[in-house]
Short mmCIF file of C-alpha atoms in Angstrom, two decimals:
data_model
loop_
_atom_site.label_atom_id
_atom_site.label_comp_id
_atom_site.label_asym_id
_atom_site.label_seq_id
_atom_site.Cartn_x
_atom_site.Cartn_y
_atom_site.Cartn_z
CA MET A 418 -24.01 -28.92 -18.10
CA LYS A 419 -24.82 -25.71 -16.29
CA LYS A 420 -24.76 -22.46 -18.28
CA LEU A 421 -22.50 -20.00 -16.49
CA ILE A 422 -23.12 -17.00 -18.70
CA GLU A 423 -25.51 -16.33 -21.51
CA CYS A 424 -25.53 -13.27 -23.79
CA ARG A 425 -28.68 -12.75 -25.80
CA HIS A 426 -28.74 -10.19 -28.63
CA LEU A 427 -26.00 -8.31 -26.80
CA THR A 428 -25.16 -4.90 -28.26
CA CYS A 429 -22.64 -2.47 -26.74
CA ALA A 430 -21.75 1.01 -27.94
CA TYR A 431 -19.52 3.88 -26.92
CA GLY A 432 -21.62 6.89 -27.85
CA ASN A 433 -22.77 6.30 -31.42
CA ALA A 434 -20.07 3.76 -32.21
CA VAL A 435 -21.50 0.24 -31.98
CA VAL A 436 -18.64 -2.06 -30.93
CA VAL A 437 -20.51 -5.30 -30.27
CA LYS A 438 -23.72 -6.07 -32.14
CA ASP A 439 -26.38 -8.67 -31.55
CA VAL A 440 -24.09 -11.26 -29.98
CA ASP A 441 -25.51 -14.56 -28.76
CA LEU A 442 -22.97 -16.46 -26.72
CA SER A 443 -23.07 -18.83 -23.80
CA VAL A 444 -20.39 -20.56 -21.78
CA THR A 445 -21.19 -23.71 -19.88
CA SER A 446 -19.43 -25.16 -16.89
CA GLY A 447 -16.07 -26.76 -17.71
CA GLU A 448 -15.73 -25.16 -21.16
CA PHE A 449 -12.61 -23.50 -22.54
CA VAL A 450 -13.61 -20.83 -25.05
CA GLY A 451 -11.43 -18.49 -27.09
CA VAL A 452 -12.70 -15.33 -28.76
CA VAL A 453 -10.65 -14.30 -31.80
CA GLY A 454 -10.89 -11.29 -34.04
CA PRO A 455 -8.90 -8.33 -35.33
CA SER A 456 -8.07 -5.23 -33.27
CA GLY A 457 -11.19 -3.18 -32.70
CA SER A 458 -13.47 -6.17 -33.32
CA GLY A 459 -15.09 -5.78 -29.88
CA LYS A 460 -13.32 -8.64 -28.04
CA THR A 461 -12.38 -6.66 -24.96
CA THR A 462 -15.73 -4.86 -24.93
CA LEU A 463 -17.50 -8.22 -25.05
CA LEU A 464 -15.45 -9.41 -22.05
CA LYS A 465 -16.19 -6.24 -20.13
CA ALA A 466 -19.88 -6.55 -20.87
CA ILE A 467 -19.80 -10.17 -19.68
CA LEU A 468 -18.05 -8.98 -16.51
CA LYS A 469 -20.79 -6.34 -16.21
CA ALA A 470 -18.15 -3.61 -16.17
CA ILE A 471 -19.99 -1.83 -18.98
CA PRO A 472 -23.76 -1.94 -19.53
CA PRO A 473 -25.19 -3.25 -22.82
CA THR A 474 -27.16 -0.81 -24.94
CA HIS A 475 -29.44 -3.67 -26.04
CA GLY A 476 -29.90 -7.30 -25.11
CA HIS A 477 -29.14 -9.19 -21.92
CA ILE A 478 -26.32 -10.92 -20.10
CA ASP A 479 -27.39 -13.56 -17.65
CA HIS A 480 -25.06 -14.97 -15.03
CA SER A 481 -25.88 -18.23 -13.30
CA GLU A 482 -26.90 -17.77 -9.69
CA GLY A 483 -23.94 -17.02 -7.39
CA LEU A 484 -21.47 -17.03 -10.31
CA ARG A 485 -17.96 -15.99 -9.29
CA LEU A 486 -15.99 -14.39 -12.09
CA ALA A 487 -12.32 -13.51 -12.03
CA TYR A 488 -10.68 -11.28 -14.58
CA VAL A 489 -7.05 -11.31 -15.68
CA PRO A 490 -6.21 -8.08 -17.55
CA GLN A 491 -3.57 -7.73 -20.27
CA VAL A 492 -0.13 -7.59 -18.63
CA GLU A 493 0.70 -4.61 -20.81
CA THR A 494 -1.82 -2.53 -18.83
CA VAL A 495 -0.16 -3.30 -15.47
CA ASP A 496 1.99 -0.64 -13.78
CA TRP A 497 5.01 -2.79 -12.90
CA ASN A 498 6.52 0.04 -10.89
CA PHE A 499 3.62 0.11 -8.44
CA PRO A 500 4.94 -0.59 -4.93
CA VAL A 501 3.29 -3.94 -4.20
CA THR A 502 4.60 -7.41 -3.51
CA VAL A 503 3.31 -10.62 -5.07
CA THR A 504 1.34 -11.51 -1.91
CA GLU A 505 -0.23 -8.04 -1.79
CA VAL A 506 -1.39 -8.43 -5.40
CA VAL A 507 -2.81 -11.91 -4.82
CA VAL A 508 -4.94 -10.90 -1.80
CA MET A 509 -6.31 -7.81 -3.56
CA THR A 510 -9.43 -9.61 -4.70
CA GLN A 511 -10.43 -9.98 -1.04
CA SER A 512 -10.49 -6.18 -0.65
CA ARG A 513 -14.22 -5.82 -0.88
CA HIS A 514 -14.90 -7.38 2.49
CA LYS A 515 -11.75 -6.35 4.34
CA TRP A 516 -11.77 -3.42 6.74
CA TRP A 517 -8.34 -4.01 8.25
CA PRO A 518 -5.16 -3.27 6.33
CA HIS A 519 -3.06 -6.19 7.52
CA ILE A 520 -2.89 -9.44 5.59
CA THR A 521 -4.05 -12.17 7.96
CA SER A 522 -2.04 -15.34 8.58
CA LYS A 523 -4.82 -17.35 6.93
CA GLU A 524 -4.61 -15.17 3.83
CA ARG A 525 -0.85 -15.67 3.78
CA ALA A 526 -1.25 -19.41 4.02
CA ASP A 527 -3.91 -19.46 1.29
CA THR A 528 -1.72 -17.26 -0.89
CA GLU A 529 1.21 -19.64 -0.48
CA LEU A 530 -1.01 -22.53 -1.61
CA VAL A 531 -2.12 -20.69 -4.74
CA LEU A 532 1.44 -19.56 -5.51
CA GLU A 533 2.72 -23.09 -5.07
CA ARG A 534 0.06 -24.40 -7.42
CA LEU A 535 1.24 -21.94 -10.07
CA GLY A 536 4.94 -22.62 -9.57
CA LEU A 537 5.56 -19.36 -7.71
CA ALA A 538 6.32 -20.84 -4.28
CA GLY A 539 8.54 -18.63 -2.13
CA LEU A 540 8.09 -15.53 -4.29
CA GLY A 541 5.34 -13.94 -2.16
CA GLY A 542 7.63 -11.27 -0.71
CA ARG A 543 9.08 -10.17 -4.08
CA HIS A 544 8.16 -6.90 -5.73
CA ILE A 545 6.19 -7.57 -8.93
CA ARG A 546 8.92 -6.01 -11.09
CA GLU A 547 11.46 -8.56 -9.83
CA LEU A 548 9.80 -11.47 -11.67
CA SER A 549 10.26 -12.93 -15.13
CA GLY A 550 7.60 -12.32 -17.80
CA GLY A 551 6.01 -15.73 -17.25
CA GLN A 552 5.99 -15.31 -13.47
CA GLN A 553 4.37 -11.88 -13.80
CA GLN A 554 1.59 -13.40 -15.88
CA ARG A 555 1.05 -16.15 -13.34
CA VAL A 556 0.81 -13.68 -10.44
CA PHE A 557 -2.29 -12.21 -12.02
CA ILE A 558 -3.75 -15.66 -12.61
CA ALA A 559 -2.96 -16.44 -8.96
CA ARG A 560 -4.89 -13.33 -7.93
CA ALA A 561 -7.83 -14.47 -10.04
CA LEU A 562 -7.71 -18.02 -8.59
CA PHE A 563 -7.53 -16.65 -5.05
CA HIS A 564 -11.04 -15.32 -5.69
CA GLN A 565 -12.09 -18.99 -6.23
CA PRO A 566 -13.91 -18.28 -9.49
CA ASP A 567 -16.31 -20.48 -11.44
CA LEU A 568 -15.23 -18.76 -14.65
CA LEU A 569 -11.78 -17.37 -15.38
CA VAL A 570 -11.82 -14.52 -17.91
CA LEU A 571 -8.53 -13.51 -19.55
CA ASP A 572 -7.89 -10.66 -21.96
CA GLU A 573 -5.09 -11.49 -24.42
CA PRO A 574 -3.09 -13.69 -22.04
CA THR A 575 -0.33 -14.29 -24.59
CA SER A 576 -0.07 -10.79 -25.98
CA GLY A 577 3.41 -9.30 -25.70
CA VAL A 578 5.03 -12.44 -24.23
CA ASP A 579 7.82 -14.58 -25.63
CA VAL A 580 7.35 -18.08 -27.04
CA ARG A 581 8.42 -19.83 -23.84
CA THR A 582 6.03 -17.80 -21.69
CA ARG A 583 3.24 -18.50 -24.16
CA HIS A 584 3.87 -22.25 -23.87
CA GLU A 585 3.91 -22.04 -20.08
CA MET A 586 0.66 -20.09 -20.17
CA MET A 587 -1.05 -22.59 -22.47
CA HIS A 588 -0.02 -25.53 -20.31
CA LEU A 589 -1.13 -23.74 -17.17
CA LEU A 590 -4.54 -22.90 -18.63
CA ALA A 591 -4.93 -26.46 -19.93
CA ASP A 592 -4.10 -27.81 -16.44
CA LEU A 593 -6.65 -25.49 -14.86
CA ASN A 594 -9.30 -26.49 -17.37
CA GLU A 595 -8.59 -30.18 -16.79
CA GLY A 596 -9.04 -29.47 -13.09
CA GLY A 597 -12.57 -28.26 -13.84
CA MET A 598 -12.04 -24.50 -14.26
CA SER A 599 -14.14 -22.87 -16.98
CA ILE A 600 -12.14 -20.40 -19.06
CA LEU A 601 -13.04 -17.63 -21.49
CA LEU A 602 -10.25 -15.71 -23.17
CA THR A 603 -9.58 -13.38 -26.07
CA THR A 604 -6.57 -13.74 -28.32
CA HIS A 605 -4.92 -12.42 -31.44
CA ASP A 606 -2.76 -15.47 -31.68
CA LEU A 607 -4.46 -17.84 -34.13
CA ASN A 608 -1.73 -20.48 -34.50
CA GLY A 609 0.01 -20.18 -31.13
CA LEU A 610 -3.09 -20.31 -28.96
CA ALA A 611 -6.48 -20.29 -30.67
CA ALA A 612 -5.92 -23.39 -32.83
CA HIS A 613 -5.25 -25.44 -29.67
CA LEU A 614 -8.53 -24.55 -27.92
CA PRO A 615 -11.58 -26.80 -27.97
CA ARG A 616 -13.99 -23.99 -28.94
CA LEU A 617 -13.48 -20.74 -30.82
CA VAL A 618 -15.73 -17.76 -31.42
CA CYS A 619 -14.78 -15.52 -34.35
CA LEU A 620 -15.88 -11.99 -33.64
CA ASN A 621 -15.98 -8.90 -35.76
CA THR A 622 -18.59 -6.74 -34.05
CA SER A 623 -20.97 -9.69 -34.48
CA VAL A 624 -20.26 -13.40 -34.11
CA ILE A 625 -19.03 -14.68 -37.50
CA ALA A 626 -18.60 -18.33 -36.44
CA ASP A 627 -18.66 -20.46 -33.28
CA GLY A 628 -17.27 -23.99 -33.11
CA THR A 629 -14.13 -26.13 -32.96
CA PRO A 630 -10.94 -24.76 -34.60
CA ASN A 631 -11.40 -27.18 -37.51
CA GLU A 632 -14.91 -25.85 -38.03
CA VAL A 633 -14.23 -22.12 -37.76
CA LEU A 634 -10.65 -21.65 -38.97
CA THR A 635 -11.60 -21.76 -42.64
CA PRO A 636 -10.53 -19.26 -45.32
CA GLU A 637 -14.10 -18.07 -45.73
CA VAL A 638 -14.72 -17.42 -42.01
CA LEU A 639 -11.28 -15.86 -41.52
CA GLU A 640 -11.77 -13.48 -44.43
CA ARG A 641 -15.11 -12.39 -43.03
CA THR A 642 -13.56 -11.97 -39.58
CA TYR A 643 -10.30 -10.24 -40.49
CA GLY A 644 -11.27 -8.63 -43.79
CA ALA A 645 -8.17 -10.11 -45.43
CA PRO A 646 -7.64 -13.32 -47.42
CA MET A 647 -6.00 -16.15 -45.46
CA GLU A 648 -4.98 -19.67 -46.28
CA VAL A 649 -5.47 -22.61 -43.95
CA LEU A 650 -3.25 -25.70 -43.96
CA ILE A 651 -3.83 -28.80 -41.89
CA HIS A 652 -0.74 -29.88 -39.97
CA GLY A 653 -0.94 -32.89 -37.65
CA GLY A 654 -4.74 -32.68 -37.74
CA MET A 655 -4.68 -29.04 -36.64
CA PRO A 656 -5.40 -25.96 -38.75
CA VAL A 657 -2.49 -23.60 -39.41
CA VAL A 658 -3.44 -20.15 -40.67
CA LEU A 659 -1.23 -18.46 -43.27
CA GLU A 660 -1.62 -14.84 -44.19
CA HIS A 661 -1.84 -14.06 -47.87
CA GLY A 662 0.46 -11.30 -48.90
CA ALA A 663 3.35 -12.36 -46.69
CA ASP A 664 4.91 -14.35 -49.55
CA GLU A 665 4.40 -11.38 -51.87
CA VAL A 666 6.29 -9.12 -49.42
CA SER A 667 9.22 -11.54 -49.16
CA ARG A 668 9.38 -11.83 -53.00
CA ARG A 669 9.49 -8.03 -53.30
CA LEU A 670 12.19 -7.69 -50.65
CA SER A 671 14.38 -10.46 -52.13
CA ARG A 672 14.05 -8.91 -55.63
CA ARG A 673 15.18 -5.57 -54.16
CA ASN A 674 18.16 -7.13 -52.40
CA ALA A 675 19.17 -9.08 -55.51
CA SER A 676 19.19 -5.99 -57.74
CA MET B 169 19.47 27.32 26.53
CA ILE B 170 20.90 25.30 23.68
CA ILE B 171 23.27 27.35 21.59
CA CYS B 172 24.20 25.93 18.21
CA LEU B 173 26.25 27.72 15.53
CA GLY B 174 25.59 30.99 17.32
CA PHE B 175 21.82 30.39 17.36
CA ASP B 176 19.69 29.83 20.39
CA ILE B 177 17.68 27.05 18.79
CA LEU B 178 15.01 27.17 21.48
CA GLU B 179 14.48 30.91 21.16
CA PRO B 180 11.45 30.79 18.82
CA TYR B 181 9.67 28.40 21.18
CA HIS B 182 9.09 31.32 23.53
CA PHE B 183 6.57 32.69 21.08
CA ALA B 184 3.05 31.30 20.93
CA PHE B 185 2.72 32.16 17.21
CA PHE B 186 5.79 30.02 16.45
CA ARG B 187 4.59 27.09 18.54
CA ASN B 188 1.17 27.19 16.86
CA GLY B 189 2.73 27.48 13.42
CA LEU B 190 5.11 24.61 14.19
CA VAL B 191 2.26 22.32 15.28
CA VAL B 192 0.23 23.08 12.15
CA ALA B 193 3.21 22.77 9.78
CA THR B 194 4.22 19.43 11.31
CA ILE B 195 0.71 17.94 11.31
CA ALA B 196 0.02 19.30 7.80
CA GLY B 197 3.27 17.70 6.62
CA ALA B 198 2.18 14.32 7.96
CA LEU B 199 -1.36 14.71 6.58
CA CYS B 200 -0.17 15.66 3.09
CA GLY B 201 2.39 12.85 3.32
CA VAL B 202 -0.35 10.23 3.82
CA LEU B 203 -2.57 11.46 0.98
CA GLY B 204 0.45 12.20 -1.20
CA VAL B 205 1.14 8.46 -1.49
CA PHE B 206 -2.12 7.95 -3.37
CA VAL B 207 -1.78 11.23 -5.28
CA VAL B 208 1.68 10.36 -6.57
CA LEU B 209 0.86 6.73 -7.39
CA ARG B 210 -2.20 7.86 -9.36
CA GLY B 211 -0.10 10.27 -11.40
CA MET B 212 -2.13 13.21 -10.08
CA SER B 213 0.72 15.26 -8.64
CA TYR B 214 -0.83 18.41 -10.02
CA ILE B 215 -4.00 17.89 -7.98
CA GLY B 216 -2.74 19.71 -4.87
CA HIS B 217 -1.94 22.80 -6.87
CA GLY B 218 -5.19 22.56 -8.77
CA LEU B 219 -7.53 21.86 -5.89
CA SER B 220 -6.06 24.64 -3.78
CA HIS B 221 -6.79 27.03 -6.63
CA ALA B 222 -10.33 25.68 -6.76
CA VAL B 223 -10.74 26.16 -3.01
CA PHE B 224 -9.56 29.75 -3.50
CA GLY B 225 -12.53 30.26 -5.83
CA GLY B 226 -14.86 28.94 -3.14
CA ALA B 227 -13.21 31.07 -0.48
CA ALA B 228 -13.63 34.18 -2.60
CA ALA B 229 -17.24 33.40 -3.38
CA SER B 230 -18.03 32.74 0.27
CA ALA B 231 -16.32 36.01 1.29
CA VAL B 232 -18.33 37.94 -1.26
CA MET B 233 -21.58 36.29 -0.24
CA GLY B 234 -20.81 36.66 3.46
CA LEU B 235 -20.76 32.89 4.06
CA ASN B 236 -18.48 31.08 6.50
CA TYR B 237 -15.08 30.26 4.89
CA PHE B 238 -15.16 26.57 5.81
CA VAL B 239 -18.70 26.11 4.46
CA GLY B 240 -18.20 27.99 1.19
CA ALA B 241 -14.69 26.85 0.38
CA GLY B 242 -15.37 23.33 1.66
CA VAL B 243 -18.43 22.72 -0.48
CA TRP B 244 -16.71 24.28 -3.50
CA GLY B 245 -13.51 22.30 -3.04
CA VAL B 246 -15.25 18.96 -2.55
CA TRP B 247 -17.47 19.63 -5.55
CA SER B 248 -14.44 20.53 -7.69
CA GLY B 249 -12.64 17.39 -6.59
CA VAL B 250 -15.58 15.16 -7.46
CA LEU B 251 -16.02 16.97 -10.78
CA ILE B 252 -12.35 16.37 -11.67
CA GLY B 253 -12.80 12.70 -10.86
CA ARG B 254 -15.89 12.46 -13.06
CA ILE B 255 -14.33 14.25 -16.03
CA ALA B 256 -11.15 12.18 -15.77
CA ARG B 257 -13.15 8.94 -15.69
CA ARG B 258 -14.72 9.66 -19.07
CA ARG B 259 -11.20 9.27 -20.47
CA ILE B 260 -11.81 11.55 -23.42
CA ILE B 261 -9.52 13.95 -21.64
CA GLY B 262 -7.05 12.82 -18.98
CA ALA B 263 -6.90 13.66 -15.29
CA ASP B 264 -4.27 16.34 -15.87
CA ALA B 265 -6.43 18.23 -18.34
CA ALA B 266 -9.51 17.79 -16.14
CA ILE B 267 -7.64 19.30 -13.19
CA GLY B 268 -6.43 22.14 -15.39
CA VAL B 269 -9.88 23.00 -16.69
CA VAL B 270 -11.87 22.79 -13.46
CA THR B 271 -9.41 24.43 -11.11
CA THR B 272 -8.20 27.29 -13.26
CA ALA B 273 -11.79 28.19 -14.09
CA SER B 274 -12.59 28.11 -10.39
CA PHE B 275 -9.53 30.22 -9.55
CA ALA B 276 -10.40 32.72 -12.27
CA LEU B 277 -13.92 33.04 -10.97
CA GLY B 278 -12.61 33.70 -7.45
CA LEU B 279 -10.21 36.28 -8.80
CA ALA B 280 -12.94 38.04 -10.79
CA LEU B 281 -15.20 38.10 -7.74
CA LEU B 282 -12.44 39.62 -5.61
CA ASN B 283 -11.57 42.15 -8.33
CA ARG B 284 -15.14 43.21 -8.44
CA TYR B 285 -16.01 43.06 -4.76
CA GLY B 286 -12.85 42.77 -2.65
CA GLN B 287 -9.09 43.11 -2.36
CA ALA B 288 -7.59 40.70 -4.88
CA LYS B 289 -3.87 41.33 -4.40
CA LYS B 290 -3.81 40.73 -0.68
CA SER B 291 -5.90 37.56 -0.93
CA ILE B 292 -3.79 36.04 -3.70
CA GLU B 293 -0.59 36.46 -1.73
CA ALA B 294 -2.24 34.90 1.29
CA VAL B 295 -3.40 31.98 -0.86
CA LEU B 296 0.01 31.33 -2.37
CA PHE B 297 2.10 31.57 0.76
CA GLY B 298 -0.34 31.31 3.64
CA SER B 299 0.27 32.91 6.98
CA VAL B 300 1.79 30.73 9.67
CA LEU B 301 2.08 33.75 11.92
CA GLY B 302 -1.67 34.11 12.06
CA VAL B 303 -2.44 30.54 13.18
CA ARG B 304 -5.33 30.36 15.61
CA THR B 305 -6.33 27.55 17.94
CA GLY B 306 -9.27 26.87 15.61
CA ASP B 307 -6.84 26.18 12.76
CA ILE B 308 -4.86 23.70 14.85
CA ILE B 309 -8.05 21.88 15.85
CA ALA B 310 -9.29 21.80 12.23
CA VAL B 311 -5.99 20.37 10.91
CA ALA B 312 -5.85 17.82 13.76
CA VAL B 313 -9.44 16.68 13.22
CA VAL B 314 -8.96 16.25 9.45
CA THR B 315 -5.72 14.34 10.08
CA VAL B 316 -7.43 11.91 12.47
CA VAL B 317 -10.32 11.43 10.02
CA VAL B 318 -7.97 10.88 7.05
CA ILE B 319 -5.85 8.36 8.96
CA ALA B 320 -8.98 6.50 10.09
CA VAL B 321 -10.36 6.38 6.55
CA VAL B 322 -7.04 5.25 5.06
CA VAL B 323 -6.75 2.44 7.66
CA VAL B 324 -10.30 1.22 7.12
CA ALA B 325 -10.37 1.60 3.32
CA TYR B 326 -6.67 0.80 2.78
CA ARG B 327 -7.12 -2.36 0.76
CA LYS B 328 -9.83 -0.91 -1.45
CA MET B 329 -7.81 2.26 -2.01
CA VAL B 330 -4.72 0.27 -3.00
CA PHE B 331 -6.71 -2.01 -5.33
CA ALA B 332 -8.57 0.92 -6.93
CA THR B 333 -5.26 2.76 -7.45
CA PHE B 334 -3.33 -0.22 -8.83
CA ASP B 335 -5.96 -1.83 -10.98
CA PRO B 336 -9.30 0.05 -11.08
CA GLU B 337 -10.80 -2.14 -13.78
CA VAL B 338 -10.34 -5.44 -11.95
CA ALA B 339 -11.23 -3.80 -8.63
CA GLU B 340 -14.57 -2.77 -10.11
CA VAL B 341 -15.22 -6.28 -11.44
CA THR B 342 -14.48 -7.80 -8.03
CA GLY B 343 -17.03 -5.55 -6.38
CA VAL B 344 -14.97 -2.59 -5.13
CA GLN B 345 -16.90 0.66 -5.64
CA VAL B 346 -14.04 2.40 -7.44
CA GLN B 347 -16.03 5.57 -8.10
CA TRP B 348 -16.77 5.93 -4.40
CA ILE B 349 -13.15 5.33 -3.47
CA GLU B 350 -12.03 8.01 -5.92
CA ALA B 351 -14.67 10.43 -4.64
CA LEU B 352 -13.54 9.68 -1.08
CA LEU B 353 -9.94 10.52 -1.97
CA MET B 354 -11.03 13.77 -3.58
CA VAL B 355 -13.10 14.70 -0.53
CA MET B 356 -10.14 13.99 1.78
CA LEU B 357 -7.84 16.06 -0.43
CA SER B 358 -10.29 18.93 -0.55
CA LEU B 359 -10.71 18.87 3.24
CA THR B 360 -6.93 18.81 3.69
CA ILE B 361 -6.48 21.79 1.43
CA LEU B 362 -9.37 23.58 3.08
CA VAL B 363 -7.91 23.39 6.59
CA THR B 364 -4.29 24.00 5.64
CA MET B 365 -4.47 26.57 2.83
CA ARG B 366 -4.95 29.66 4.98
CA VAL B 367 -2.04 28.64 7.12
CA ILE B 368 0.59 27.20 4.78
CA GLY B 369 -0.53 28.32 1.31
CA THR B 370 -1.06 26.49 -1.95
CA LEU B 371 2.59 26.26 -2.97
CA LEU B 372 3.48 24.36 0.16
CA ILE B 373 0.45 22.08 -0.06
CA SER B 374 1.40 21.10 -3.62
CA ALA B 375 4.98 20.41 -2.56
CA LEU B 376 3.99 18.41 0.52
CA LEU B 377 1.61 16.28 -1.54
CA VAL B 378 4.37 15.28 -3.95
CA ILE B 379 7.86 15.43 -2.42
CA PRO B 380 7.50 13.28 0.75
CA ALA B 381 5.65 10.54 -1.16
CA SER B 382 8.30 10.56 -3.90
CA VAL B 383 11.08 10.33 -1.30
CA ALA B 384 9.21 7.44 0.36
CA ARG B 385 8.83 5.69 -2.99
CA MET B 386 12.59 5.76 -3.52
CA THR B 387 13.23 4.14 -0.15
CA THR B 388 10.79 1.24 -0.41
CA ASN B 389 8.93 -1.09 -2.77
CA SER B 390 5.97 -1.45 -0.40
CA ILE B 391 2.99 0.87 -0.38
CA ALA B 392 2.36 -0.01 3.28
CA ARG B 393 5.85 1.21 4.23
CA MET B 394 5.40 4.27 2.02
CA LEU B 395 2.40 5.17 4.17
CA TRP B 396 4.72 5.32 7.20
CA VAL B 397 7.75 6.92 5.58
CA SER B 398 5.93 9.61 3.59
CA PRO B 399 4.12 11.27 6.56
CA ALA B 400 7.31 11.04 8.60
CA ILE B 401 9.22 12.91 5.86
CA GLY B 402 6.36 15.42 5.54
CA ALA B 403 6.23 16.06 9.29
CA ALA B 404 10.03 16.35 9.51
CA SER B 405 10.03 18.83 6.61
CA GLY B 406 7.38 20.96 8.34
CA PHE B 407 9.17 20.83 11.70
CA LEU B 408 12.68 21.51 10.41
CA GLY B 409 11.50 24.05 7.84
CA MET B 410 9.74 26.13 10.50
CA ASN B 411 12.85 26.22 12.69
CA VAL B 412 15.21 27.00 9.83
CA ALA B 413 12.89 29.72 8.51
CA TYR B 414 12.86 31.44 11.90
CA HIS B 415 16.63 31.55 12.21
CA LEU B 416 17.36 32.48 8.59
CA ASP B 417 14.42 34.89 8.49
CA THR B 418 13.11 33.33 5.27
CA SER B 419 9.61 32.54 4.06
CA VAL B 420 8.18 29.58 5.98
CA SER B 421 6.57 27.97 2.92
CA ALA B 422 9.68 28.35 0.81
CA THR B 423 11.92 26.98 3.56
CA ILE B 424 9.75 23.92 4.20
CA ILE B 425 9.70 23.17 0.46
CA LEU B 426 13.48 23.58 0.30
CA VAL B 427 14.01 21.28 3.29
CA SER B 428 11.87 18.56 1.68
CA ALA B 429 13.61 19.14 -1.66
CA VAL B 430 16.99 18.65 0.05
CA MET B 431 15.68 15.38 1.54
CA PHE B 432 14.61 14.34 -1.96
CA ALA B 433 18.06 15.16 -3.37
CA VAL B 434 19.86 13.29 -0.57
CA VAL B 435 17.69 10.17 -0.92
CA TYR B 436 17.90 10.38 -4.72
CA GLY B 437 21.68 10.37 -4.45
CA ALA B 438 21.83 7.73 -1.74
CA THR B 439 19.48 5.20 -3.36
CA GLY B 440 21.20 5.51 -6.74
CA VAL B 441 19.84 3.69 -9.74
CA ARG B 442 17.45 1.63 -7.59
CA GLY B 443 15.64 4.74 -6.35
CA ARG B 444 15.55 6.26 -9.82
CA VAL B 445 13.95 3.12 -11.25
CA ARG B 446 11.34 3.19 -8.52
CA ILE B 447 10.23 6.76 -9.19
CA SER B 448 10.46 6.39 -12.95
CA GLY B 449 6.87 5.18 -12.97
CA LEU B 450 5.61 8.23 -11.09
CA HIS B 451 4.22 10.99 -13.24
CA HIS B 452 5.11 14.65 -12.94
CA VAL B 453 7.91 14.15 -10.43
#
């Protein structure tokens, strides 16, 4: 399998603050990789370094020749009031080579195909605010796919969405991966998303573990990653992560209500 | 002669100074309307006010040093604009603070230079309110040339400008030179202020960069349509404001601002909740 990206001893810092340290990571064609870790663990910085949006202070990032990357940002960072329609958002990734403002009929046709593939057929003329949460997510995936990427990079695709949207998103990403798309994403969501992925990377400035969910979602690795004790149960062959302390909180609250 | 409400509405057109002022005010309205769309959507509504203060610093310095106004103020204004962009990009302080720091410092320097070497009071009044009565052919040509250049740039770089405004991070990743686009916008703004400041003053520039674009935003959900509506509102404000100012014998700048503010109020009322939702995402409106 062809290596799409390879990070070797990658270190990134903002001023004196080292955010990502000595990371070795590669993604090969057809893989579906999730990066998990607590807030501030360097997940987004790692993605940005891979996208070459920020330069590493040490180490290297190699892209395979002619690699096309597409990035889907967190929906929470999007200005939903911005005056653009769905079609205008989708064709944005073609901006680099376009010197004429009008969207061509070919672009419109291509956009319709991508929208149809993502279950957004007929919504091209809608303003982005006039969509449901799940549809809004998919518009940004449509924009990424319009770029015809080899590797789809998503930052927290299920953050701030409801359970139904998260399910839709997981199925959509699984469909894309089955169709041959390589995917790299970050997530906070251990049980809802990470446990379902074929490969996980636990990050806390450095890589703590890299492997299948059953290999890396262990109490020992999770404590090193999150700095807090966690319990792992196996349910239907899949790991389910429980936070320690949650039961203690509920005991305290029920005692208080009883008294 | 057309007589309306006791006014001869064609009377001012007999005067060359009025015709010249009218042409500049109308074109400047359209020009600020085009750039205002990007200014407002970027949440940089204060930039017009700020940059015109910065250009004042350059104008003062060039007057003191005996340099040509356009060269001195132009270089200074463009440099200030690019500097604001650079400081804002570092994200330690936001664009609003960057504008505040760079432009007030520049204005203060201009003021100090004029205190020391020239007539400060007269120049400050001219900067704030401009002088439409003193419009020369050179001013009309300068405003027209900058307008043509700005329209050409916006047409050619439209998609990149929209992408860099909406989603700079992803634009950068997909190969759009966001820094260059931002610098280009700053240069266009500086040039606009440079050619219009002496004529219409900083107050009016600030208003024309914000109000027409905000009105346009309330009427449409499409940035492409905003780029038609906003200059039309700006030009109409300039044209109507000049005429009203003549007949009511009021300040041209103040009247143009009031005309555009009335348009804002009318559209705000007419579009109701829909319009209010649309401008709720705009900063500083």
